[in-house]
Structures are given as C-alpha cells and as structure tokens.
Amino acid sequence: MKLVIITAVEEYERDVLKMFRQANIENFSSSDIDGHKNAAVLTASSWFPSIKGGNESQMFFSFTEERYIDQLFEIILEFNERTETSNPVRGIVLPIEKFI
C-alpha cells in the first residue's frame, strides 16, 4: 500500500477526477488548497495584505496499490504533455510502513 498525492489548479479538478476513474482508484479524498509560486515576491509586491496571492488549487490523496498509481501517473503524464500550462498536474508517492 502507498499514499499518492496529486495537486492541480482548480481548473483541472474534473480532469483529475476522470484520471482517478481511469486508473481504477475508487477511494480518495480531496481538499481545497492555495498554490503559490515565489511566495516571497508575491507577499512583497502586495499593497493589500488581505488579498490572497495564491492560485485556487485542489489536493487529492489516496491510499492504494502501486499498480493503480503507475496507471494514474501514465495518465497524468499524457495529460501534461498535451496541455499547455504553467501549472501542470503534479503527483508524488509515499510508502506506508504501517496502517490499520
């Protein structure tokens, strides 16, 4: 069992949900997050601190088998290659030592 974490700008939420289905990952969770690039520059250039400097993004995660993660990563790679963006879908995998 492994933990896969996927991040994407909010615009790609439906695409990522489709990717999970295509990879046969049926159980996963998601959360709204703010994505930042060069946070120090964004903070310093803001005249109004109450204005958020980040991009509305989504984080998806699932505890699943490695074979499904391999499929998911292939799908993400294909998506990123055919989509022109400065915010590609990103993914990481973490090993799980113990679980209940």
JSON list of C-alpha atoms in Angstrom, two decimals:
[
{"chain": "A", "resi": 1, "resn": "MET", "atom": "CA", "xyz": [0.00, 0.00, 0.00]},
{"chain": "A", "resi": 2, "resn": "LYS", "atom": "CA", "xyz": [1.19, 3.51, -0.84]},
{"chain": "A", "resi": 3, "resn": "LEU", "atom": "CA", "xyz": [-0.05, 7.05, -0.45]},
{"chain": "A", "resi": 4, "resn": "VAL", "atom": "CA", "xyz": [-0.45, 9.02, -3.67]},
{"chain": "A", "resi": 5, "resn": "ILE", "atom": "CA", "xyz": [-0.88, 12.80, -3.52]},
{"chain": "A", "resi": 6, "resn": "ILE", "atom": "CA", "xyz": [-1.95, 14.79, -6.58]},
{"chain": "A", "resi": 7, "resn": "THR", "atom": "CA", "xyz": [-2.13, 18.57, -6.80]},
{"chain": "A", "resi": 8, "resn": "ALA", "atom": "CA", "xyz": [-3.74, 20.61, -9.56]},
{"chain": "A", "resi": 9, "resn": "VAL", "atom": "CA", "xyz": [-5.17, 24.04, -10.14]},
{"chain": "A", "resi": 10, "resn": "GLU", "atom": "CA", "xyz": [-8.93, 24.16, -9.62]},
{"chain": "A", "resi": 11, "resn": "GLU", "atom": "CA", "xyz": [-9.47, 24.37, -13.39]},
{"chain": "A", "resi": 12, "resn": "TYR", "atom": "CA", "xyz": [-8.33, 20.73, -13.72]},
{"chain": "A", "resi": 13, "resn": "GLU", "atom": "CA", "xyz": [-10.48, 19.25, -10.93]},
{"chain": "A", "resi": 14, "resn": "ARG", "atom": "CA", "xyz": [-12.81, 17.38, -13.32]},
{"chain": "A", "resi": 15, "resn": "ASP", "atom": "CA", "xyz": [-9.84, 16.12, -15.31]},
{"chain": "A", "resi": 16, "resn": "VAL", "atom": "CA", "xyz": [-8.18, 14.73, -12.17]},
{"chain": "A", "resi": 17, "resn": "LEU", "atom": "CA", "xyz": [-11.41, 13.04, -11.08]},
{"chain": "A", "resi": 18, "resn": "LYS", "atom": "CA", "xyz": [-11.55, 11.40, -14.51]},
{"chain": "A", "resi": 19, "resn": "MET", "atom": "CA", "xyz": [-7.90, 10.33, -14.15]},
{"chain": "A", "resi": 20, "resn": "PHE", "atom": "CA", "xyz": [-8.66, 8.57, -10.85]},
{"chain": "A", "resi": 21, "resn": "ARG", "atom": "CA", "xyz": [-11.55, 6.70, -12.50]},
{"chain": "A", "resi": 22, "resn": "GLN", "atom": "CA", "xyz": [-9.40, 5.69, -15.48]},
{"chain": "A", "resi": 23, "resn": "ALA", "atom": "CA", "xyz": [-6.72, 4.37, -13.12]},
{"chain": "A", "resi": 24, "resn": "ASN", "atom": "CA", "xyz": [-9.34, 2.36, -11.18]},
{"chain": "A", "resi": 25, "resn": "ILE", "atom": "CA", "xyz": [-8.70, 4.29, -7.96]},
{"chain": "A", "resi": 26, "resn": "GLU", "atom": "CA", "xyz": [-12.16, 4.35, -6.44]},
{"chain": "A", "resi": 27, "resn": "ASN", "atom": "CA", "xyz": [-11.43, 5.67, -2.94]},
{"chain": "A", "resi": 28, "resn": "PHE", "atom": "CA", "xyz": [-9.73, 9.02, -2.49]},
{"chain": "A", "resi": 29, "resn": "SER", "atom": "CA", "xyz": [-10.11, 12.31, -0.69]},
{"chain": "A", "resi": 30, "resn": "SER", "atom": "CA", "xyz": [-9.70, 15.91, -1.78]},
{"chain": "A", "resi": 31, "resn": "SER", "atom": "CA", "xyz": [-9.16, 19.29, -0.20]},
{"chain": "A", "resi": 32, "resn": "ASP", "atom": "CA", "xyz": [-9.13, 22.91, -1.36]},
{"chain": "A", "resi": 33, "resn": "ILE", "atom": "CA", "xyz": [-5.69, 24.48, -1.11]},
{"chain": "A", "resi": 34, "resn": "ASP", "atom": "CA", "xyz": [-3.93, 27.64, -2.26]},
{"chain": "A", "resi": 35, "resn": "GLY", "atom": "CA", "xyz": [-0.96, 27.05, -4.54]},
{"chain": "A", "resi": 36, "resn": "HIS", "atom": "CA", "xyz": [1.89, 29.57, -4.50]},
{"chain": "A", "resi": 37, "resn": "LYS", "atom": "CA", "xyz": [4.87, 30.32, -6.71]},
{"chain": "A", "resi": 38, "resn": "ASN", "atom": "CA", "xyz": [7.64, 32.57, -5.45]},
{"chain": "A", "resi": 39, "resn": "ALA", "atom": "CA", "xyz": [5.67, 33.43, -2.31]},
{"chain": "A", "resi": 40, "resn": "ALA", "atom": "CA", "xyz": [8.25, 35.99, -1.13]},
{"chain": "A", "resi": 41, "resn": "VAL", "atom": "CA", "xyz": [7.79, 38.02, -4.33]},
{"chain": "A", "resi": 42, "resn": "LEU", "atom": "CA", "xyz": [4.01, 37.81, -4.11]},
{"chain": "A", "resi": 43, "resn": "THR", "atom": "CA", "xyz": [3.94, 38.94, -0.49]},
{"chain": "A", "resi": 44, "resn": "ALA", "atom": "CA", "xyz": [6.36, 41.80, -1.02]},
{"chain": "A", "resi": 45, "resn": "SER", "atom": "CA", "xyz": [4.52, 43.10, -4.06]},
{"chain": "A", "resi": 46, "resn": "SER", "atom": "CA", "xyz": [1.09, 43.14, -2.45]},
{"chain": "A", "resi": 47, "resn": "TRP", "atom": "CA", "xyz": [-0.19, 46.51, -1.26]},
{"chain": "A", "resi": 48, "resn": "PHE", "atom": "CA", "xyz": [-3.24, 44.88, 0.27]},
{"chain": "A", "resi": 49, "resn": "PRO", "atom": "CA", "xyz": [-2.32, 42.01, 2.64]},
{"chain": "A", "resi": 50, "resn": "SER", "atom": "CA", "xyz": [-5.94, 40.81, 2.78]},
{"chain": "A", "resi": 51, "resn": "ILE", "atom": "CA", "xyz": [-5.76, 39.81, -0.92]},
{"chain": "A", "resi": 52, "resn": "LYS", "atom": "CA", "xyz": [-4.73, 36.20, -1.40]},
{"chain": "A", "resi": 53, "resn": "GLY", "atom": "CA", "xyz": [-1.66, 35.73, -3.56]},
{"chain": "A", "resi": 54, "resn": "GLY", "atom": "CA", "xyz": [-2.15, 32.04, -4.35]},
{"chain": "A", "resi": 55, "resn": "ASN", "atom": "CA", "xyz": [-3.97, 30.09, -7.01]},
{"chain": "A", "resi": 56, "resn": "GLU", "atom": "CA", "xyz": [-7.06, 28.17, -6.04]},
{"chain": "A", "resi": 57, "resn": "SER", "atom": "CA", "xyz": [-5.98, 24.54, -6.24]},
{"chain": "A", "resi": 58, "resn": "GLN", "atom": "CA", "xyz": [-7.02, 21.04, -5.23]},
{"chain": "A", "resi": 59, "resn": "MET", "atom": "CA", "xyz": [-5.13, 18.29, -3.45]},
{"chain": "A", "resi": 60, "resn": "PHE", "atom": "CA", "xyz": [-6.24, 14.70, -3.92]},
{"chain": "A", "resi": 61, "resn": "PHE", "atom": "CA", "xyz": [-4.89, 11.74, -1.99]},
{"chain": "A", "resi": 62, "resn": "SER", "atom": "CA", "xyz": [-5.48, 8.03, -1.80]},
{"chain": "A", "resi": 63, "resn": "PHE", "atom": "CA", "xyz": [-4.09, 5.00, -0.02]},
{"chain": "A", "resi": 64, "resn": "THR", "atom": "CA", "xyz": [-3.92, 2.47, -2.82]},
{"chain": "A", "resi": 65, "resn": "GLU", "atom": "CA", "xyz": [-1.95, -0.26, -4.54]},
{"chain": "A", "resi": 66, "resn": "GLU", "atom": "CA", "xyz": [1.16, 0.62, -6.55]},
{"chain": "A", "resi": 67, "resn": "ARG", "atom": "CA", "xyz": [-0.22, -0.85, -9.80]},
{"chain": "A", "resi": 68, "resn": "TYR", "atom": "CA", "xyz": [-3.06, 1.70, -9.78]},
{"chain": "A", "resi": 69, "resn": "ILE", "atom": "CA", "xyz": [-0.63, 4.52, -9.05]},
{"chain": "A", "resi": 70, "resn": "ASP", "atom": "CA", "xyz": [1.51, 3.51, -12.04]},
{"chain": "A", "resi": 71, "resn": "GLN", "atom": "CA", "xyz": [-1.59, 3.75, -14.26]},
{"chain": "A", "resi": 72, "resn": "LEU", "atom": "CA", "xyz": [-2.50, 7.12, -12.74]},
{"chain": "A", "resi": 73, "resn": "PHE", "atom": "CA", "xyz": [0.97, 8.54, -13.35]},
{"chain": "A", "resi": 74, "resn": "GLU", "atom": "CA", "xyz": [0.89, 7.43, -17.01]},
{"chain": "A", "resi": 75, "resn": "ILE", "atom": "CA", "xyz": [-2.46, 9.21, -17.43]},
{"chain": "A", "resi": 76, "resn": "ILE", "atom": "CA", "xyz": [-1.15, 12.36, -15.73]},
{"chain": "A", "resi": 77, "resn": "LEU", "atom": "CA", "xyz": [1.99, 12.36, -17.90]},
{"chain": "A", "resi": 78, "resn": "GLU", "atom": "CA", "xyz": [-0.13, 12.15, -21.07]},
{"chain": "A", "resi": 79, "resn": "PHE", "atom": "CA", "xyz": [-2.42, 14.95, -19.81]},
{"chain": "A", "resi": 80, "resn": "ASN", "atom": "CA", "xyz": [0.50, 17.24, -19.00]},
{"chain": "A", "resi": 81, "resn": "GLU", "atom": "CA", "xyz": [2.14, 16.59, -22.39]},
{"chain": "A", "resi": 82, "resn": "ARG", "atom": "CA", "xyz": [-0.97, 17.58, -24.35]},
{"chain": "A", "resi": 83, "resn": "THR", "atom": "CA", "xyz": [-1.99, 20.53, -22.15]},
{"chain": "A", "resi": 84, "resn": "GLU", "atom": "CA", "xyz": [-0.21, 23.87, -22.50]},
{"chain": "A", "resi": 85, "resn": "THR", "atom": "CA", "xyz": [0.03, 25.27, -18.98]},
{"chain": "A", "resi": 86, "resn": "SER", "atom": "CA", "xyz": [2.45, 26.72, -16.49]},
{"chain": "A", "resi": 87, "resn": "ASN", "atom": "CA", "xyz": [0.60, 24.72, -13.79]},
{"chain": "A", "resi": 88, "resn": "PRO", "atom": "CA", "xyz": [0.85, 21.01, -14.65]},
{"chain": "A", "resi": 89, "resn": "VAL", "atom": "CA", "xyz": [-0.83, 18.32, -12.58]},
{"chain": "A", "resi": 90, "resn": "ARG", "atom": "CA", "xyz": [1.75, 17.08, -10.05]},
{"chain": "A", "resi": 91, "resn": "GLY", "atom": "CA", "xyz": [1.95, 13.81, -8.18]},
{"chain": "A", "resi": 92, "resn": "ILE", "atom": "CA", "xyz": [4.05, 12.12, -5.52]},
{"chain": "A", "resi": 93, "resn": "VAL", "atom": "CA", "xyz": [4.05, 8.67, -3.94]},
{"chain": "A", "resi": 94, "resn": "LEU", "atom": "CA", "xyz": [4.92, 7.91, -0.34]},
{"chain": "A", "resi": 95, "resn": "PRO", "atom": "CA", "xyz": [5.46, 4.43, 1.11]},
{"chain": "A", "resi": 96, "resn": "ILE", "atom": "CA", "xyz": [3.26, 3.36, 4.01]},
{"chain": "A", "resi": 97, "resn": "GLU", "atom": "CA", "xyz": [5.08, 1.47, 6.74]},
{"chain": "A", "resi": 98, "resn": "LYS", "atom": "CA", "xyz": [2.06, 0.62, 8.89]},
{"chain": "A", "resi": 99, "resn": "PHE", "atom": "CA", "xyz": [-1.66, 1.07, 8.66]},
{"chain": "A", "resi": 100, "resn": "ILE", "atom": "CA", "xyz": [-4.82, -0.02, 10.41]}
]
